[in-house]
Structure formats: structure tokens, C-alpha cells
Amino acid sequence: MEGLLTQFNPTPSKLVSALHEHLTPVEYSNQPHDDLELIIKRPVDALNVLQSQPDLHSLTKCLKWLTSNITGLNDFDVRLPGAEAAKIINVLVNDIIPNYWHVWIGSERDRYNHQRKLLLRCLSSIAGIGALVTRLRSFNPTTGEVQATTKIRPGQAPTAQLTDDLVNFLEDLLERDNVVDNIWTTNYVDSEIAMRRAILWKELVSLLAGSRLLSAVAEAQDRHRSTDAIDKKSSWLGSGQLYTAWLGRNIKFMIIHGKENFMRKHKDATRLLSKALTLGYTDQVVQGVFSGVIAGESTNLAMLRVSLYNLASYEQKNVLYTVIRLVTEKDSSSTQNPGFVGGVAALIEALVTDKTHLQEALVDLLTGEYMNGSKVGMPSRRAVLAALSPHPDLVKKALQKLLHDFGDKLYIKHTPVLQQEGNIRTLLLVTGHVFKSDPDYVRSLVRGSVYINAISNRLAASSPRSQFLGMAVGSVISTLVDPPDKRMSFSIEDNSKDEMIQYQQLTESYDPVGSLEELKATVSPTDAPSPKRKTKQSQKAKGSTSQVSSATTSKIISIEEFSDDSTSEDDSLPVYDRADFDEEEEDEDPTLVQRNKPTAPVYIRDLLAGLNDTENYDRHRLALLASSTLIRRKAHFGTEVSSHLESLATALIGLSDKYAMDNFQSLRLQGMIAVLVASPLKMGQWFSTTCFHGEYSLSQRLSILTTLSLGAREIAGHAAEDAALTGATPEPLFPTQKLPDKYHNIYARDAIAPVTALASQLERTLIAPMAASAADTLAGPAVLQVRTFSSRMAVAAKRQKPLANALAAIVADGFFFPLVRLWSLQPRVRGPHNPFTHPALLSHFLKTLALILHAAGASAPALPALTGEFFALLLSLRTVALAAPPVLEALLFGLLTLLELNAQRQQALAQDYAKELLETQTWVEELFERIGGGSAEGERVRGLAAGVLLRVRECVERWEAGMRGEFGGLV
């Protein structure tokens, strides 16, 4: 033994000493583990962080690094196109926004202001907006990506929630009026190649003014509105009027802030304006661009005029007509401001200066149908005429055209009288204007053949009104050019003299060109804020009002409104957040400040950790509140939910109400149903196995059965009907129907309540037709009964639309057979200590099977096999049911449901299960005679028994009638 042992030498060997020389001491840091790992120096590092499902701290640090180029702290700019930027934007749009944005705009919106601003900065680019629009359009059922989700039942696929998040993000991204200008500046400064800048700007024009963004948002909202997936207000991005008004304000901002790179910027703004005019909302676009000059501001008129002249000639005419129409819509208030006509004339003259084609367009406008219509007042015509006054040749041309139309026979015969009256007013107005500057021209025109033939054609017209208009024009112009002894005179009725006086006054009118300042008295600024700003301003005003009303003194407090105008000079400066600022520090007591306040989970792993963390109340509560929503959002996108289904179900089943939370049972039930609906076949079998083999309490087994019944109904398309039962949309109770809060929280938590309520509702639905038929029988012969017949439209309106029942294909393998098979094994496995013989659990089990079978419907392919299994199970429990009233009621309810589902195949049922039907009939008849009425429970059982008897007798009678018909032909 001594030779086998070697003495230990405590002196270190030379090899160990040599190794120690190469070792360096490690200094441990007190920083968190995340800070040690999260070192971002390259775009690849940022991409890896974003793809690794980062928590809030890591995401914030990554977004800060991505936006640090805006403040000049690194060389990488995610807003510029490139391979690395495209990958990062793709992850931000497809992963970060769906996971985090709904949390950041939730109830704790103010807490995440910093993160929202950082994310918005990262995507405030052409590539960012394009990625958002592409993602939004991918939810269109016509695309390949969502064809998979169209196979999912309505309400399961989270496309409605994801669409809402994307639209909300786009609203925050585009709400300001300088968005397009900022994007242009970034594109111009950072893109060195002119060809590259042109391609990028063309892409932005296609996105914003090519209706890609507008149509994507409008289509998404219309799709979800038609399917009732969401019930929210429409976004202004999907409204053509509001969107084009916002686009017009952005174009205006580009134009008036184009001092640097003037020609390039105005050219790009003109391209955007030209494309925006094709959206079909010309009035809104022009009003947004020219709102300042319409309101009488002359500061930016020169820049706007340059952009107008860069448009095509037909677009210039369209914009000019629109500006005149918008500014002259204020005719009703012009009577109180004598300078209104001169101000409008000054605006028109400023826009058409040195542009012959626009001056010709004014002549066409003055003599056209629009200006001579009944909706256009005289101030508008006077303003256009005053703008043409520096050009006598054009005014004379307008006079000749008006006079030609006035005397044209076809015009007199077919043109509406109201338009003819407008033409005559404009004719007299122009005639008086020309007469003041060149009376000889008017006299020569009156003595010409055109005028004489026009008066003759008017007087020869068949319409008395046309004749009167001819006499009016002839009399007024004769008074203007002829001496008193040679004036034309007509006998006119007294009731038309006032009208003649009005016509006479038109030739005396003359309006000089004024200034734009005169428009300010009547025309209010039309640059209305976007819906987001209106909401913010109303909230500010509401807050100020509440502060004033809550004051206990009579001191007058001035309410000062701060404008959110995007044209402030501070927009060009970088925005820095206050250092070391924590919103929680606003609490007066420092001991109440909570530094590590938990956040709502955005990933399934965080949800599992929160559900299992029963020591942290806030985190546990947030996880329970977000469980159903988060699971449904991620159920059909990726494998995050599918790989954790069993863990989620185990955690939810094992939850206990440690903190006596409000709505604990309903929240837990919603989470379990969400897990079941995420993978019905797999989780249906898992819940069934867990209910029988798991070591759970009675209440937990009841909750599992409730999950199976309500989940099966949701898969079958009855989610909206059961929403109040699961607590998804709780029905408010009247105060007299509700216990005090202290007792309501104790007695309202009942895992059996949803199934019991559904069973009672279904009982009434099944028995009501039989009761109505019995009442008709007692009322006498059908001839003596009075019936009300509804119209076909009323019947069609009341008829429910068929639902896509996805449960019918999986009900046998996923729900019914696993439950029945496992229940039949319990007596042999557990022996006399079988918990499923408890009346509450057994009755709940039978009702669950009945509800699942009813949800599958009569069209389920496996209905014959389900009928045989359920029939055998129910008849085997007759002895147990007699000793337990709840089980008896559940058994009768199961029989009634089974017979109702087989109402369309009663003959086959009687042929295949003749023995079972006769045993059921005999047993129910004895039961009906044994149970007496008087109590509510007894009456309910007797009603169910009567319903079962009627269905059984109908089935037997149908089979007998079939047999008589079959053998009657052989006699």
C-alpha cells in the first residue's frame, strides 16, 4: 500500500508558476449586468440588440445610439438609405412597434415619452415611412402574407391590433407641419449625389402624394370596421380631407422656409404639390398651401407665387380657380367690409401678374358657367373684374363673349334661367366698367348687329322670363349710352321695377384694386390644426378649467394658451432631455418614490416571469392584466407563443389570489382561454389531460372545464356572445343588483358561473320553441289563429349570418373524446377516492360536454360518433343523478342538447339507438312523475324532463312514420 501512495507537495510546480505569470487580475464592476454586455459601437451591434428581444432598458440605450447621429455623436444615420439601415428599420417596424408601442401609448403614456420620441426619430425618414406603409399593406387579405391569417377565425388574428398600432405610430410621426421639410433637409444635406436625392424624393412623393399612405390606412380601417374587429374612431390619415389639408400645410412650410437651396427646394415642393392635386381633394390642398395669403398675409406671397409658376399651365389655372373660390366663399360677410372686393382683387392680381395664360383664364372664369351660377355672389365677380381692369383688351373680350352668349338662340332656349340671370348681371357689370373707361367703344358695340340681334332674339323668345331679361338689358344699356329722348322704353309690370333698379345699379359699380390687408377683416385663417393638436389643446383647456374651478378663492386666474406651432425658430435646434429626470420625483415624500417600477410585459418570457413572481405585487398584477392581450397578439406571428403554451397554461392554472385583486378570476380565465385558442387541438388535449391527471384543487379543475367550454365556443365563433361572461366586456350592474364592494369581491368569484349561465341560457333557447308549439296547440285550430307575417326584408334583417365554425373539425380529437376517455378511466385509477364523483364537479363536467357539443353544431363531421359516446355516458349516470339534484339537472340538459343537435337526423337516431331512446323515455317519464313542482329547482328539472320527453317522442314518431311509408308500398 505504501508504494501506491505519493506524498503531496504543497510547493507549486514550475508549470503552475508559469501559468500564474500569464494571468491578470479581474476587476469586478458594480454596474448592472445589462450595462456590461450592452456595448454599441457599430450598426451591427445595434441590430443584434434589437433582434434579441431587448428589455426596456436595453431598447432605450440602443435607440439613443441610433439617434445620436442627429446630435452629432456618431457617424451612422439610420435615416439614410443603406443595407444596415434597412435591416434596422425592418426590425423596428416588424418587432419593436408591435411589441412596445401599445404599451407606450397606454394608460402610462407620459412615462414613456422619451422612448416614443427616440423611436419616432429613428423612423422619420423616407425609408421609415415606406417600411411602415409596406407593413400596413401587408395585412391586406389579397397579399400572400396574410392569406395565412385569413384562414384563422375572425377575432383571433391580431391584425386589427397591429394595424391600430401602426396607424397610431404614423399619426404621431406625421402630426407636425414640418415633417416633410425635415425629411427633405436630411435628404439634401446627407445625400451627396444629385441622382440619389432625386430618386429618394420621388419615392417620398409617391408615398405621401401618390395615395399609397392614404389608401393603405383607409383600406385597413375599412377592413376592420366591416369585420367589427375594432371599435375605434377613424384616423385622420385615412380621411381624404384631413390628410390632404395636412399635406398642404407641409408643402407650405417647405415653400416659406426655402431660403437656403431656394431653387432646389421649390422645385421639389412643386413636384409634391403637383402630385397632391391629383388626390381628388384640390380645395383642401390649396387651402393648406395658400391659407396665409387667403387670410390677408403678404409676407410669403412671393415664394408661393414662384411655386405656382413652376406648375404646369393647366395646374396653375386649377389652383387659381380654387384660390378664388375659397376666398370668395366669404361673400356673406363682405357686405360689412367695403374693402373685401378690393382685397380679393389684389390677391388675384398678385397671382396673375405677367402671366398671360392666367389672365386669359380669368376671362374664361368671368364668362363661364361657374361664375354666372346662382351660388356665386356679385362681390366675387366684381373682384375678378377689378383684377382685369389693368388690361382693357381682356375686359372688352369678356364683354364680347358675354354679349354673344346673351343673344345666342340655343343659349336662350336650353340654358337654365338662373344661369341666364347670372350672365346678364355679369354683362351689365362689365358693360358699366368698360363704359367708364371707353364710352365710345360701348356706343359702337350697341349700334352693331351683334347687340341688335341679341335684343331681337330675346324679345322673340317663347319664355316670358327670357323676354323680360332682354327688355331689362336693352332698357339699362339704352339709359347708359343714349340721350333721354332716344332711350329704349318697355312697359314693365310694377312688381318687376325693383329688379330693374338693381340691374341699373350694376352699371354704376366700379371697384379699384385694394391691398391684401383688407382681407384680414373678413377672412379668418384657415390653417386649422390637425386632429392630434385639437385633442391636445382641448386637454390643455380642460385642465386649465378644472384648475380654475377647483380653486377655493375668488382670484381671477388668466388662462394662457401656448401654441404648438411648428414654424417656431427652435425647431432647427437639437432637442435634449433633462438629465437625471424622473417623473416619479414629483412626489413630495421622497420615501414614496419607486425607482424600479415594473413595466408591462412585451415578450412571453417576461409574461411568464411576471406570472410566477408572486412576491412583487405590481409586476404580478401587470402580467395578469396583459396576459390575454399579449398571448392573442403573438399567437399567430412567430413561435414565441407556441413554444411556451404549456408553461403559460401551467402558470395560469396554478395562480392563487394572494393579493385579493379585483377581477382576478375573470383575468385568469381570459388568459387560459387565450392559451387554448392559440392552439386549439394541442391545448384542448393538454387541458383535458391536466384536468384529470394533474394534482389540482376542485376550483382549479372547475376553471379548466370552464376554459374548455368557453374556449370551444370562441373557436366556434361565439366570442362576442360570451364576452360578458368571461369578463372581457363586463356588463355594468345597477347598484341595487350588486352587493357592497367588500362582499361583492368575495362572492362574485365563482368559476362555475360562466358555464351555469350559458347552460341556463341554452336551456331557455331549446325549450322556448317547444313551449310556443304547445301554446299554439292549446289555442285551437290553426285556421282560428291570427298570425302576423313579416316582410321579406324584415325577416332577412333578423336572420343571423352564418359563422365559420372551426370547432367542428377538431371537436372530436381535441375536446370531446379526450374528456370522455379520461373520465372513464378515473374509477380504475383513483378507486373510491375519485374526485370526479363530487356533484359540483360531475355536473360541471356534463354541462361542459353539452356546451362543447352544442358549439360544434349539427354539421360536425363526427356528430354520429359523438352522439353514441355522449348517449352512453349520460345513461350510465342515471343512478348517480337521482341522488344529486345538480347532476340530474346537468344530465337532463345533456340529453336535451343531444336530441336537439340530432333533430335533422331523427330517423337515423331512432334506427341506431332504439334501445337507448326507449330507456330514456321510460326513465324520464318515471322521473317526471316522481319530481314534484313548487320550488324553482323542481320546476326547472320538470321543464327539462318535459323537453326531453317531447324530443324523444318526436324521434320515435318520425321513425314510425318512416317505417309505415317504407312498407306501405309492399301491401
JSON list of C-alpha atoms in Angstrom, two decimals, residues 53 76-77 121 162 179-180 192 253 261 365 390 392 397 414 462 470 474 528 564 608 631 647 829 881 907 924:
[
{"chain": "A", "resi": 53, "resn": "GLN", "atom": "CA", "xyz": [-35.94, 40.77, -27.78]},
{"chain": "A", "resi": 76, "resn": "PHE", "atom": "CA", "xyz": [-24.13, 56.29, -38.60]},
{"chain": "A", "resi": 77, "resn": "ASP", "atom": "CA", "xyz": [-27.54, 57.74, -39.54]},
{"chain": "A", "resi": 121, "resn": "ARG", "atom": "CA", "xyz": [-36.76, 59.97, -34.69]},
{"chain": "A", "resi": 162, "resn": "LEU", "atom": "CA", "xyz": [-51.25, 45.59, -35.13]},
{"chain": "A", "resi": 179, "resn": "VAL", "atom": "CA", "xyz": [-42.21, 66.69, -41.22]},
{"chain": "A", "resi": 180, "resn": "VAL", "atom": "CA", "xyz": [-41.72, 66.83, -44.98]},
{"chain": "A", "resi": 192, "resn": "GLU", "atom": "CA", "xyz": [-24.17, 63.89, -51.88]},
{"chain": "A", "resi": 253, "resn": "PHE", "atom": "CA", "xyz": [-43.86, 75.01, -44.74]},
{"chain": "A", "resi": 261, "resn": "ASN", "atom": "CA", "xyz": [-31.17, 75.98, -51.51]},
{"chain": "A", "resi": 365, "resn": "LEU", "atom": "CA", "xyz": [-63.76, 82.27, -65.43]},
{"chain": "A", "resi": 390, "resn": "PRO", "atom": "CA", "xyz": [-55.37, 96.98, -65.83]},
{"chain": "A", "resi": 392, "resn": "PRO", "atom": "CA", "xyz": [-58.70, 96.79, -71.06]},
{"chain": "A", "resi": 397, "resn": "LYS", "atom": "CA", "xyz": [-63.00, 90.46, -74.83]},
{"chain": "A", "resi": 414, "resn": "HIS", "atom": "CA", "xyz": [-81.68, 75.48, -73.32]},
{"chain": "A", "resi": 462, "resn": "SER", "atom": "CA", "xyz": [-91.09, 81.88, -76.13]},
{"chain": "A", "resi": 470, "resn": "GLY", "atom": "CA", "xyz": [-83.99, 91.09, -72.89]},
{"chain": "A", "resi": 474, "resn": "GLY", "atom": "CA", "xyz": [-81.99, 96.82, -73.51]},
{"chain": "A", "resi": 528, "resn": "ALA", "atom": "CA", "xyz": [-56.68, 74.53, -38.91]},
{"chain": "A", "resi": 564, "resn": "ASP", "atom": "CA", "xyz": [-47.79, 74.24, -30.78]},
{"chain": "A", "resi": 608, "resn": "LEU", "atom": "CA", "xyz": [-44.09, 34.07, -17.59]},
{"chain": "A", "resi": 631, "resn": "ILE", "atom": "CA", "xyz": [-50.97, 35.99, -25.94]},
{"chain": "A", "resi": 647, "resn": "SER", "atom": "CA", "xyz": [-45.72, 26.80, -19.46]},
{"chain": "A", "resi": 829, "resn": "VAL", "atom": "CA", "xyz": [-57.10, 4.79, -11.48]},
{"chain": "A", "resi": 881, "resn": "ALA", "atom": "CA", "xyz": [-78.17, 11.62, -10.83]},
{"chain": "A", "resi": 907, "resn": "GLN", "atom": "CA", "xyz": [-84.89, 8.67, -38.18]},
{"chain": "A", "resi": 924, "resn": "VAL", "atom": "CA", "xyz": [-87.70, 10.35, -17.86]}
]
